[in-house]
């Protein structure tokens, strides 16, 4: 995929995909961040029907701000290197990596 097409796809519907880009002011490196949805959320969200005491609605699975792993744009095929999947804050990881790159 060409870079221009990749950028357009990466930055389309970011409220639904959760994708964003961070450019470091320290190292000049650009980081692409893409939250991966690994399945059902820990908690279900919706309304409790007072008559049946059952959960209604499906609020937790719509526009969750992440993509399925199979839909990821961050791949070697698309030209990305140093791809890392982790739990926690992507901004904390960017800061950690930036400090390493700064000392090299």
mmCIF file of C-alpha atoms in Angstrom:
data_model
loop_
_atom_site.group_PDB
_atom_site.id
_atom_site.type_symbol
_atom_site.label_atom_id
_atom_site.label_comp_id
_atom_site.label_asym_id
_atom_site.label_seq_id
_atom_site.Cartn_x
_atom_site.Cartn_y
_atom_site.Cartn_z
ATOM 1 C CA UNK A 1 0.000 0.000 0.000
ATOM 2 C CA UNK A 2 1.354 3.422 -0.903
ATOM 3 C CA UNK A 3 2.128 5.792 1.959
ATOM 4 C CA UNK A 4 -0.492 8.370 0.943
ATOM 5 C CA UNK A 5 -3.232 5.726 0.755
ATOM 6 C CA UNK A 6 -2.067 4.224 4.054
ATOM 7 C CA UNK A 7 -2.199 7.618 5.797
ATOM 8 C CA UNK A 8 -5.703 8.274 4.453
ATOM 9 C CA UNK A 9 -6.972 4.864 5.646
ATOM 10 C CA UNK A 10 -5.154 5.161 8.976
ATOM 11 C CA UNK A 11 -6.703 8.533 9.768
ATOM 12 C CA UNK A 12 -10.242 7.707 8.607
ATOM 13 C CA UNK A 13 -12.923 7.159 11.298
ATOM 14 C CA UNK A 14 -10.389 7.422 14.115
ATOM 15 C CA UNK A 15 -13.186 7.679 16.693
ATOM 16 C CA UNK A 16 -14.209 4.138 15.718
ATOM 17 C CA UNK A 17 -10.744 2.649 15.157
ATOM 18 C CA UNK A 18 -8.813 4.413 17.930
ATOM 19 C CA UNK A 19 -5.874 4.954 15.580
ATOM 20 C CA UNK A 20 -3.645 7.976 16.067
ATOM 21 C CA UNK A 21 -0.177 9.259 15.198
ATOM 22 C CA UNK A 22 2.391 10.815 17.534
ATOM 23 C CA UNK A 23 5.460 12.688 16.273
ATOM 24 C CA UNK A 24 8.265 13.003 18.797
ATOM 25 C CA UNK A 25 9.664 16.484 19.304
ATOM 26 C CA UNK A 26 12.777 14.902 20.821
ATOM 27 C CA UNK A 27 13.805 12.366 18.165
ATOM 28 C CA UNK A 28 11.602 13.303 15.199
ATOM 29 C CA UNK A 29 10.295 9.731 15.032
ATOM 30 C CA UNK A 30 6.652 9.269 14.037
ATOM 31 C CA UNK A 31 4.743 6.596 15.969
ATOM 32 C CA UNK A 32 1.567 5.008 14.620
ATOM 33 C CA UNK A 33 -0.760 3.724 17.353
ATOM 34 C CA UNK A 34 -3.566 1.274 16.728
ATOM 35 C CA UNK A 35 -5.520 -0.288 19.624
ATOM 36 C CA UNK A 36 -6.305 -3.952 18.980
ATOM 37 C CA UNK A 37 -9.643 -5.444 20.054
ATOM 38 C CA UNK A 38 -8.980 -8.895 21.492
ATOM 39 C CA UNK A 39 -12.587 -9.903 22.001
ATOM 40 C CA UNK A 40 -15.398 -9.211 24.403
ATOM 41 C CA UNK A 41 -14.972 -6.496 27.017
ATOM 42 C CA UNK A 42 -14.526 -7.440 30.673
ATOM 43 C CA UNK A 43 -17.837 -5.825 31.540
ATOM 44 C CA UNK A 44 -21.051 -5.693 29.581
ATOM 45 C CA UNK A 45 -22.743 -2.322 29.214
ATOM 46 C CA UNK A 46 -26.409 -1.591 28.688
ATOM 47 C CA UNK A 47 -29.666 -0.936 30.501
ATOM 48 C CA UNK A 48 -31.244 -3.211 33.077
ATOM 49 C CA UNK A 49 -34.872 -3.966 32.229
ATOM 50 C CA UNK A 50 -36.729 -3.539 35.565
ATOM 51 C CA UNK A 51 -39.371 -6.105 34.600
ATOM 52 C CA UNK A 52 -36.960 -8.931 33.735
ATOM 53 C CA UNK A 53 -33.837 -7.709 35.521
ATOM 54 C CA UNK A 54 -31.883 -8.552 32.336
ATOM 55 C CA UNK A 55 -29.336 -6.426 30.518
ATOM 56 C CA UNK A 56 -30.624 -4.844 27.296
ATOM 57 C CA UNK A 57 -28.738 -2.884 24.686
ATOM 58 C CA UNK A 58 -25.275 -3.615 23.387
ATOM 59 C CA UNK A 59 -23.371 -0.440 24.085
ATOM 60 C CA UNK A 60 -20.028 -2.071 24.841
ATOM 61 C CA UNK A 61 -19.494 -3.526 21.373
ATOM 62 C CA UNK A 62 -20.202 -0.521 19.166
ATOM 63 C CA UNK A 63 -17.469 1.936 18.222
ATOM 64 C CA UNK A 64 -15.096 0.676 20.869
ATOM 65 C CA UNK A 65 -12.112 2.611 19.534
ATOM 66 C CA UNK A 66 -10.122 -0.429 18.434
ATOM 67 C CA UNK A 67 -9.705 -2.719 15.441
ATOM 68 C CA UNK A 68 -9.594 -6.479 15.101
ATOM 69 C CA UNK A 69 -6.054 -7.808 14.686
ATOM 70 C CA UNK A 70 -6.895 -9.056 11.179
ATOM 71 C CA UNK A 71 -7.828 -5.464 10.201
ATOM 72 C CA UNK A 72 -4.607 -3.923 11.480
ATOM 73 C CA UNK A 73 -2.800 -1.563 9.126
ATOM 74 C CA UNK A 74 0.414 -1.712 11.134
ATOM 75 C CA UNK A 75 2.129 -4.579 9.337
ATOM 76 C CA UNK A 76 5.532 -5.245 7.793
ATOM 77 C CA UNK A 77 3.753 -5.545 4.445
ATOM 78 C CA UNK A 78 2.713 -1.884 4.820
ATOM 79 C CA UNK A 79 6.304 -0.874 5.594
ATOM 80 C CA UNK A 80 6.224 -0.703 9.392
ATOM 81 C CA UNK A 81 9.238 -1.772 11.452
ATOM 82 C CA UNK A 82 9.665 -2.272 15.208
ATOM 83 C CA UNK A 83 6.051 -3.359 15.618
ATOM 84 C CA UNK A 84 5.143 -4.000 19.242
ATOM 85 C CA UNK A 85 1.928 -5.200 20.853
ATOM 86 C CA UNK A 86 1.611 -4.514 24.568
ATOM 87 C CA UNK A 87 -0.797 -3.703 27.369
ATOM 88 C CA UNK A 88 -0.818 -0.306 28.963
ATOM 89 C CA UNK A 89 -0.418 3.258 27.798
ATOM 90 C CA UNK A 90 0.853 3.727 24.253
ATOM 91 C CA UNK A 91 2.087 7.185 25.239
ATOM 92 C CA UNK A 92 4.165 5.684 28.052
ATOM 93 C CA UNK A 93 5.697 3.216 25.594
ATOM 94 C CA UNK A 94 6.434 5.999 23.123
ATOM 95 C CA UNK A 95 8.158 7.963 25.884
ATOM 96 C CA UNK A 96 10.197 4.889 26.877
ATOM 97 C CA UNK A 97 11.261 4.219 23.277
ATOM 98 C CA UNK A 98 12.068 7.880 22.673
ATOM 99 C CA UNK A 99 14.448 7.928 25.652
ATOM 100 C CA UNK A 100 16.235 4.864 24.269
ATOM 101 C CA UNK A 101 16.520 6.367 20.765
ATOM 102 C CA UNK A 102 17.695 9.690 22.193
ATOM 103 C CA UNK A 103 20.680 8.049 23.899
ATOM 104 C CA UNK A 104 21.723 6.118 20.771
#
